[in-house]
Amino acid sequence: MKKRLAAVVMSVCLGGALLSGCGASGDAGSEQAADTEAVSTESADTEETGTQEAGASYKVGIVQYMDHASLNQITEHLEKELDAKAEEQNVTFDYENYFVNGQGDSTIISQGLAQLKDDGVDAVVCVATPTALTAQSTFEGTNTPIIFSAVTDPVGAGLVKSMEEPGGNITGTSDALNTDAIMNLIFAQNPNASKIGLLYSTSEDSSTQAIADAKAFLDDKGVEYVEKTGTNTSEVSQAADALIAAGVDAIFTPTDNTVMSAELSIYDKLADAGIPHYTGADSFALNGAFLGFGINYADLGTETADMVSNILVGGQDPASYAVVTLGNGIATINTETAERLGYDLQATEEAFKPYCSEIVETKTAENFDD
């Protein structure tokens, strides 16, 4: 599945440019097939239904921003659902030769997307906001559909005009975060919290609105907050040290891929300092944070695959295909970290219940078991 990544990395290294970092429409489907040399769909049944004929094959590019538990989970379930849809509809989704792991590196992502464009993929799936933004630029002026996944604020990022009517050749699924709910969890656990740490990356568009919402919540409550940021694992670790030194009572991080990739390196020191880390995805809790709150990323991958199928096989027009959002109320508690923090797990879960649709328990591991 990872053949394309090796080619992209080789191209970047040879170029010396490797940088460090992190409504339906049958016409739209027909135009896309013509542009990318997909199997012809000229049968009378196809014209009447707006769908592609049985036996058609589609090249699907998948560009994952970086390697970490949540994004890996999305891609895994995206691929599983594409396989299921292929069998169900008697078509082929070829994604194995068109996968790029961007490793959080803008150069690898740009090179990978340029290669996918040259390969004539029939659609490109972008996992996380930075890959979607680069794809939008790379595929500008083409008919190639872009289907994003795990984009927290598609409108704010400039990817779509609105959630209901994207308005371009791009749509997808969102992991929009209910920041107020996480703030409520902090004070449900510790009503006397008087100083909250905000830990995030300034390079993550997904963090911008959530951090603004957190500040507004804390301002209204009259609670002090301390901001610390980092653009890589080393900087995030230093930022965590600074928050510990500042004596914060808890730390909040939204759905921030940079901090997520560093969680395994900071959770231990936060637990030792007695500081709970409240975060915007279950993968943080899997990697040691006290709590992850938000959606089920496996379901997000499945929904994204369904959108790919509906666009390529069903002929739906991305411009009028509403962005899909999922229920946003699953609290995932790391029971090992809770014990280290001295929390009574039963009492904590009772305090959280009014603010959650579901409470899940996990233990520290590198990746989800599926």
PDB file of C-alpha atoms in Angstrom, residues 109-258:
ATOM      1  CA  ILE A 109       2.872  16.476   0.390  1.00  0.00           C
ATOM      2  CA  SER A 110       3.308  18.844  -2.575  1.00  0.00           C
ATOM      3  CA  GLN A 111       5.465  16.364  -4.499  1.00  0.00           C
ATOM      4  CA  GLY A 112       3.053  13.532  -3.748  1.00  0.00           C
ATOM      5  CA  LEU A 113       0.010  15.453  -4.934  1.00  0.00           C
ATOM      6  CA  ALA A 114       1.813  16.580  -8.084  1.00  0.00           C
ATOM      7  CA  GLN A 115       2.617  12.930  -8.810  1.00  0.00           C
ATOM      8  CA  LEU A 116      -1.002  11.906  -8.256  1.00  0.00           C
ATOM      9  CA  LYS A 117      -2.076  14.609 -10.681  1.00  0.00           C
ATOM     10  CA  ASP A 118       0.397  13.297 -13.275  1.00  0.00           C
ATOM     11  CA  ASP A 119      -0.915   9.782 -12.637  1.00  0.00           C
ATOM     12  CA  GLY A 120      -4.405  10.950 -13.582  1.00  0.00           C
ATOM     13  CA  VAL A 121      -6.174   9.799 -10.439  1.00  0.00           C
ATOM     14  CA  ASP A 122      -9.951   9.896 -10.647  1.00  0.00           C
ATOM     15  CA  ALA A 123     -10.242  11.401  -7.148  1.00  0.00           C
ATOM     16  CA  VAL A 124      -7.916  12.396  -4.337  1.00  0.00           C
ATOM     17  CA  VAL A 125      -8.701  11.865  -0.652  1.00  0.00           C
ATOM     18  CA  CYS A 126      -6.912  14.252   1.701  1.00  0.00           C
ATOM     19  CA  VAL A 127      -6.637  13.260   5.357  1.00  0.00           C
ATOM     20  CA  ALA A 128      -6.282  16.447   7.473  1.00  0.00           C
ATOM     21  CA  THR A 129      -6.468  20.136   6.605  1.00  0.00           C
ATOM     22  CA  PRO A 130      -2.918  20.802   5.301  1.00  0.00           C
ATOM     23  CA  THR A 131      -3.170  18.085   2.646  1.00  0.00           C
ATOM     24  CA  ALA A 132      -6.585  19.334   1.524  1.00  0.00           C
ATOM     25  CA  LEU A 133      -5.317  22.901   1.142  1.00  0.00           C
ATOM     26  CA  THR A 134      -2.362  21.758  -0.944  1.00  0.00           C
ATOM     27  CA  ALA A 135      -4.586  19.531  -3.075  1.00  0.00           C
ATOM     28  CA  GLN A 136      -6.956  22.422  -3.693  1.00  0.00           C
ATOM     29  CA  SER A 137      -4.080  24.395  -5.180  1.00  0.00           C
ATOM     30  CA  THR A 138      -2.501  21.473  -7.041  1.00  0.00           C
ATOM     31  CA  PHE A 139      -5.703  20.369  -8.750  1.00  0.00           C
ATOM     32  CA  GLU A 140      -7.039  23.852  -9.465  1.00  0.00           C
ATOM     33  CA  GLY A 141      -8.526  24.030 -12.949  1.00  0.00           C
ATOM     34  CA  THR A 142      -9.044  20.274 -13.229  1.00  0.00           C
ATOM     35  CA  ASN A 143     -12.177  18.162 -12.851  1.00  0.00           C
ATOM     36  CA  THR A 144     -10.596  15.864 -10.268  1.00  0.00           C
ATOM     37  CA  PRO A 145     -12.814  15.625  -7.162  1.00  0.00           C
ATOM     38  CA  ILE A 146     -11.110  16.302  -3.842  1.00  0.00           C
ATOM     39  CA  ILE A 147     -12.667  14.549  -0.843  1.00  0.00           C
ATOM     40  CA  PHE A 148     -11.180  15.626   2.483  1.00  0.00           C
ATOM     41  CA  SER A 149     -11.363  13.900   5.859  1.00  0.00           C
ATOM     42  CA  ALA A 150     -10.741  15.217   9.392  1.00  0.00           C
ATOM     43  CA  VAL A 151     -10.885  18.883   8.404  1.00  0.00           C
ATOM     44  CA  THR A 152     -12.057  20.688  11.516  1.00  0.00           C
ATOM     45  CA  ASP A 153     -13.152  23.977   9.936  1.00  0.00           C
ATOM     46  CA  PRO A 154     -13.600  23.603   6.146  1.00  0.00           C
ATOM     47  CA  VAL A 155     -15.201  27.038   5.781  1.00  0.00           C
ATOM     48  CA  GLY A 156     -12.632  28.871   7.884  1.00  0.00           C
ATOM     49  CA  ALA A 157      -9.811  27.120   6.021  1.00  0.00           C
ATOM     50  CA  GLY A 158     -11.231  28.376   2.723  1.00  0.00           C
ATOM     51  CA  LEU A 159     -11.885  24.917   1.318  1.00  0.00           C
ATOM     52  CA  VAL A 160     -15.663  25.291   0.894  1.00  0.00           C
ATOM     53  CA  LYS A 161     -18.126  28.160   0.684  1.00  0.00           C
ATOM     54  CA  SER A 162     -20.465  26.558   3.181  1.00  0.00           C
ATOM     55  CA  MET A 163     -20.972  23.213   4.886  1.00  0.00           C
ATOM     56  CA  GLU A 164     -24.268  22.704   3.037  1.00  0.00           C
ATOM     57  CA  GLU A 165     -23.113  23.851  -0.430  1.00  0.00           C
ATOM     58  CA  PRO A 166     -19.349  23.475  -0.833  1.00  0.00           C
ATOM     59  CA  GLY A 167     -19.532  25.241  -4.184  1.00  0.00           C
ATOM     60  CA  GLY A 168     -16.450  23.729  -5.845  1.00  0.00           C
ATOM     61  CA  ASN A 169     -14.987  20.399  -6.819  1.00  0.00           C
ATOM     62  CA  ILE A 170     -14.289  19.621  -3.167  1.00  0.00           C
ATOM     63  CA  THR A 171     -16.211  18.244  -0.202  1.00  0.00           C
ATOM     64  CA  GLY A 172     -15.641  15.726   2.565  1.00  0.00           C
ATOM     65  CA  THR A 173     -15.981  14.935   6.246  1.00  0.00           C
ATOM     66  CA  SER A 174     -15.294  17.174   9.234  1.00  0.00           C
ATOM     67  CA  ASP A 175     -14.131  16.414  12.767  1.00  0.00           C
ATOM     68  CA  ALA A 176     -15.407  19.767  14.062  1.00  0.00           C
ATOM     69  CA  LEU A 177     -14.838  20.039  17.804  1.00  0.00           C
ATOM     70  CA  ASN A 178     -17.241  21.125  20.549  1.00  0.00           C
ATOM     71  CA  THR A 179     -14.712  23.121  22.560  1.00  0.00           C
ATOM     72  CA  ASP A 180     -17.189  24.259  25.210  1.00  0.00           C
ATOM     73  CA  ALA A 181     -17.957  20.636  26.036  1.00  0.00           C
ATOM     74  CA  ILE A 182     -14.290  19.922  26.748  1.00  0.00           C
ATOM     75  CA  MET A 183     -14.028  23.045  28.888  1.00  0.00           C
ATOM     76  CA  ASN A 184     -17.046  21.839  30.861  1.00  0.00           C
ATOM     77  CA  LEU A 185     -15.323  18.498  31.434  1.00  0.00           C
ATOM     78  CA  ILE A 186     -12.286  20.264  32.895  1.00  0.00           C
ATOM     79  CA  PHE A 187     -14.419  22.047  35.478  1.00  0.00           C
ATOM     80  CA  ALA A 188     -16.622  19.008  36.105  1.00  0.00           C
ATOM     81  CA  GLN A 189     -13.478  17.185  37.226  1.00  0.00           C
ATOM     82  CA  ASN A 190     -11.967  20.182  39.033  1.00  0.00           C
ATOM     83  CA  PRO A 191     -14.434  22.980  39.844  1.00  0.00           C
ATOM     84  CA  ASN A 192     -11.618  24.964  41.498  1.00  0.00           C
ATOM     85  CA  ALA A 193      -9.305  25.059  38.491  1.00  0.00           C
ATOM     86  CA  SER A 194      -7.943  28.600  38.252  1.00  0.00           C
ATOM     87  CA  LYS A 195      -5.270  28.398  35.533  1.00  0.00           C
ATOM     88  CA  ILE A 196      -5.605  26.461  32.287  1.00  0.00           C
ATOM     89  CA  GLY A 197      -2.811  25.711  29.828  1.00  0.00           C
ATOM     90  CA  LEU A 198      -3.471  25.946  26.089  1.00  0.00           C
ATOM     91  CA  LEU A 199      -1.057  23.745  24.124  1.00  0.00           C
ATOM     92  CA  TYR A 200      -1.191  23.790  20.324  1.00  0.00           C
ATOM     93  CA  SER A 201       0.671  24.429  17.087  1.00  0.00           C
ATOM     94  CA  THR A 202       0.403  27.789  15.322  1.00  0.00           C
ATOM     95  CA  SER A 203       0.863  25.977  12.006  1.00  0.00           C
ATOM     96  CA  GLU A 204      -2.384  24.011  12.391  1.00  0.00           C
ATOM     97  CA  ASP A 205      -5.482  25.625  10.864  1.00  0.00           C
ATOM     98  CA  SER A 206      -7.560  23.076  12.755  1.00  0.00           C
ATOM     99  CA  SER A 207      -6.490  24.617  16.071  1.00  0.00           C
ATOM    100  CA  THR A 208      -7.269  28.264  15.346  1.00  0.00           C
ATOM    101  CA  GLN A 209     -11.008  28.370  16.010  1.00  0.00           C
ATOM    102  CA  ALA A 210     -10.909  25.878  18.889  1.00  0.00           C
ATOM    103  CA  ILE A 211      -8.281  27.909  20.749  1.00  0.00           C
ATOM    104  CA  ALA A 212     -10.277  31.093  20.169  1.00  0.00           C
ATOM    105  CA  ASP A 213     -13.373  29.349  21.543  1.00  0.00           C
ATOM    106  CA  ALA A 214     -11.442  28.106  24.580  1.00  0.00           C
ATOM    107  CA  LYS A 215     -10.170  31.610  25.341  1.00  0.00           C
ATOM    108  CA  ALA A 216     -13.684  33.021  25.067  1.00  0.00           C
ATOM    109  CA  PHE A 217     -15.031  30.350  27.423  1.00  0.00           C
ATOM    110  CA  LEU A 218     -12.294  30.979  29.995  1.00  0.00           C
ATOM    111  CA  ASP A 219     -12.639  34.766  29.713  1.00  0.00           C
ATOM    112  CA  ASP A 220     -16.371  34.484  30.414  1.00  0.00           C
ATOM    113  CA  LYS A 221     -15.604  32.318  33.419  1.00  0.00           C
ATOM    114  CA  GLY A 222     -12.867  34.651  34.647  1.00  0.00           C
ATOM    115  CA  VAL A 223     -10.232  31.908  34.575  1.00  0.00           C
ATOM    116  CA  GLU A 224      -6.596  32.630  33.746  1.00  0.00           C
ATOM    117  CA  TYR A 225      -4.956  30.780  30.842  1.00  0.00           C
ATOM    118  CA  VAL A 226      -1.394  30.335  29.628  1.00  0.00           C
ATOM    119  CA  GLU A 227      -0.609  29.700  25.952  1.00  0.00           C
ATOM    120  CA  LYS A 228       2.347  27.650  24.754  1.00  0.00           C
ATOM    121  CA  THR A 229       2.947  26.438  21.209  1.00  0.00           C
ATOM    122  CA  GLY A 230       5.286  24.193  19.246  1.00  0.00           C
ATOM    123  CA  THR A 231       5.790  23.264  15.604  1.00  0.00           C
ATOM    124  CA  ASN A 232       7.505  19.913  16.170  1.00  0.00           C
ATOM    125  CA  THR A 233       7.886  17.274  18.884  1.00  0.00           C
ATOM    126  CA  SER A 234      10.862  18.946  20.532  1.00  0.00           C
ATOM    127  CA  GLU A 235       9.115  22.320  20.732  1.00  0.00           C
ATOM    128  CA  VAL A 236       5.887  20.740  21.998  1.00  0.00           C
ATOM    129  CA  SER A 237       7.868  18.999  24.751  1.00  0.00           C
ATOM    130  CA  GLN A 238       9.459  22.321  25.736  1.00  0.00           C
ATOM    131  CA  ALA A 239       6.026  23.964  25.709  1.00  0.00           C
ATOM    132  CA  ALA A 240       4.696  21.249  28.029  1.00  0.00           C
ATOM    133  CA  ASP A 241       7.630  21.888  30.385  1.00  0.00           C
ATOM    134  CA  ALA A 242       6.767  25.593  30.395  1.00  0.00           C
ATOM    135  CA  LEU A 243       3.130  24.875  31.269  1.00  0.00           C
ATOM    136  CA  ILE A 244       4.220  22.607  34.105  1.00  0.00           C
ATOM    137  CA  ALA A 245       6.495  25.377  35.393  1.00  0.00           C
ATOM    138  CA  ALA A 246       3.610  27.843  35.140  1.00  0.00           C
ATOM    139  CA  GLY A 247       1.573  25.699  37.546  1.00  0.00           C
ATOM    140  CA  VAL A 248      -1.486  25.138  35.355  1.00  0.00           C
ATOM    141  CA  ASP A 249      -4.299  22.988  36.739  1.00  0.00           C
ATOM    142  CA  ALA A 250      -5.114  21.370  33.392  1.00  0.00           C
ATOM    143  CA  ILE A 251      -4.055  21.593  29.740  1.00  0.00           C
ATOM    144  CA  PHE A 252      -6.315  21.791  26.676  1.00  0.00           C
ATOM    145  CA  THR A 253      -5.271  20.806  23.153  1.00  0.00           C
ATOM    146  CA  PRO A 254      -7.722  20.702  20.199  1.00  0.00           C
ATOM    147  CA  THR A 255      -7.500  18.317  17.212  1.00  0.00           C
ATOM    148  CA  ASP A 256      -3.908  19.335  16.612  1.00  0.00           C
ATOM    149  CA  ASN A 257      -1.810  16.866  14.595  1.00  0.00           C
ATOM    150  CA  THR A 258       1.513  18.340  15.721  1.00  0.00           C
TER     151      THR A 258
END
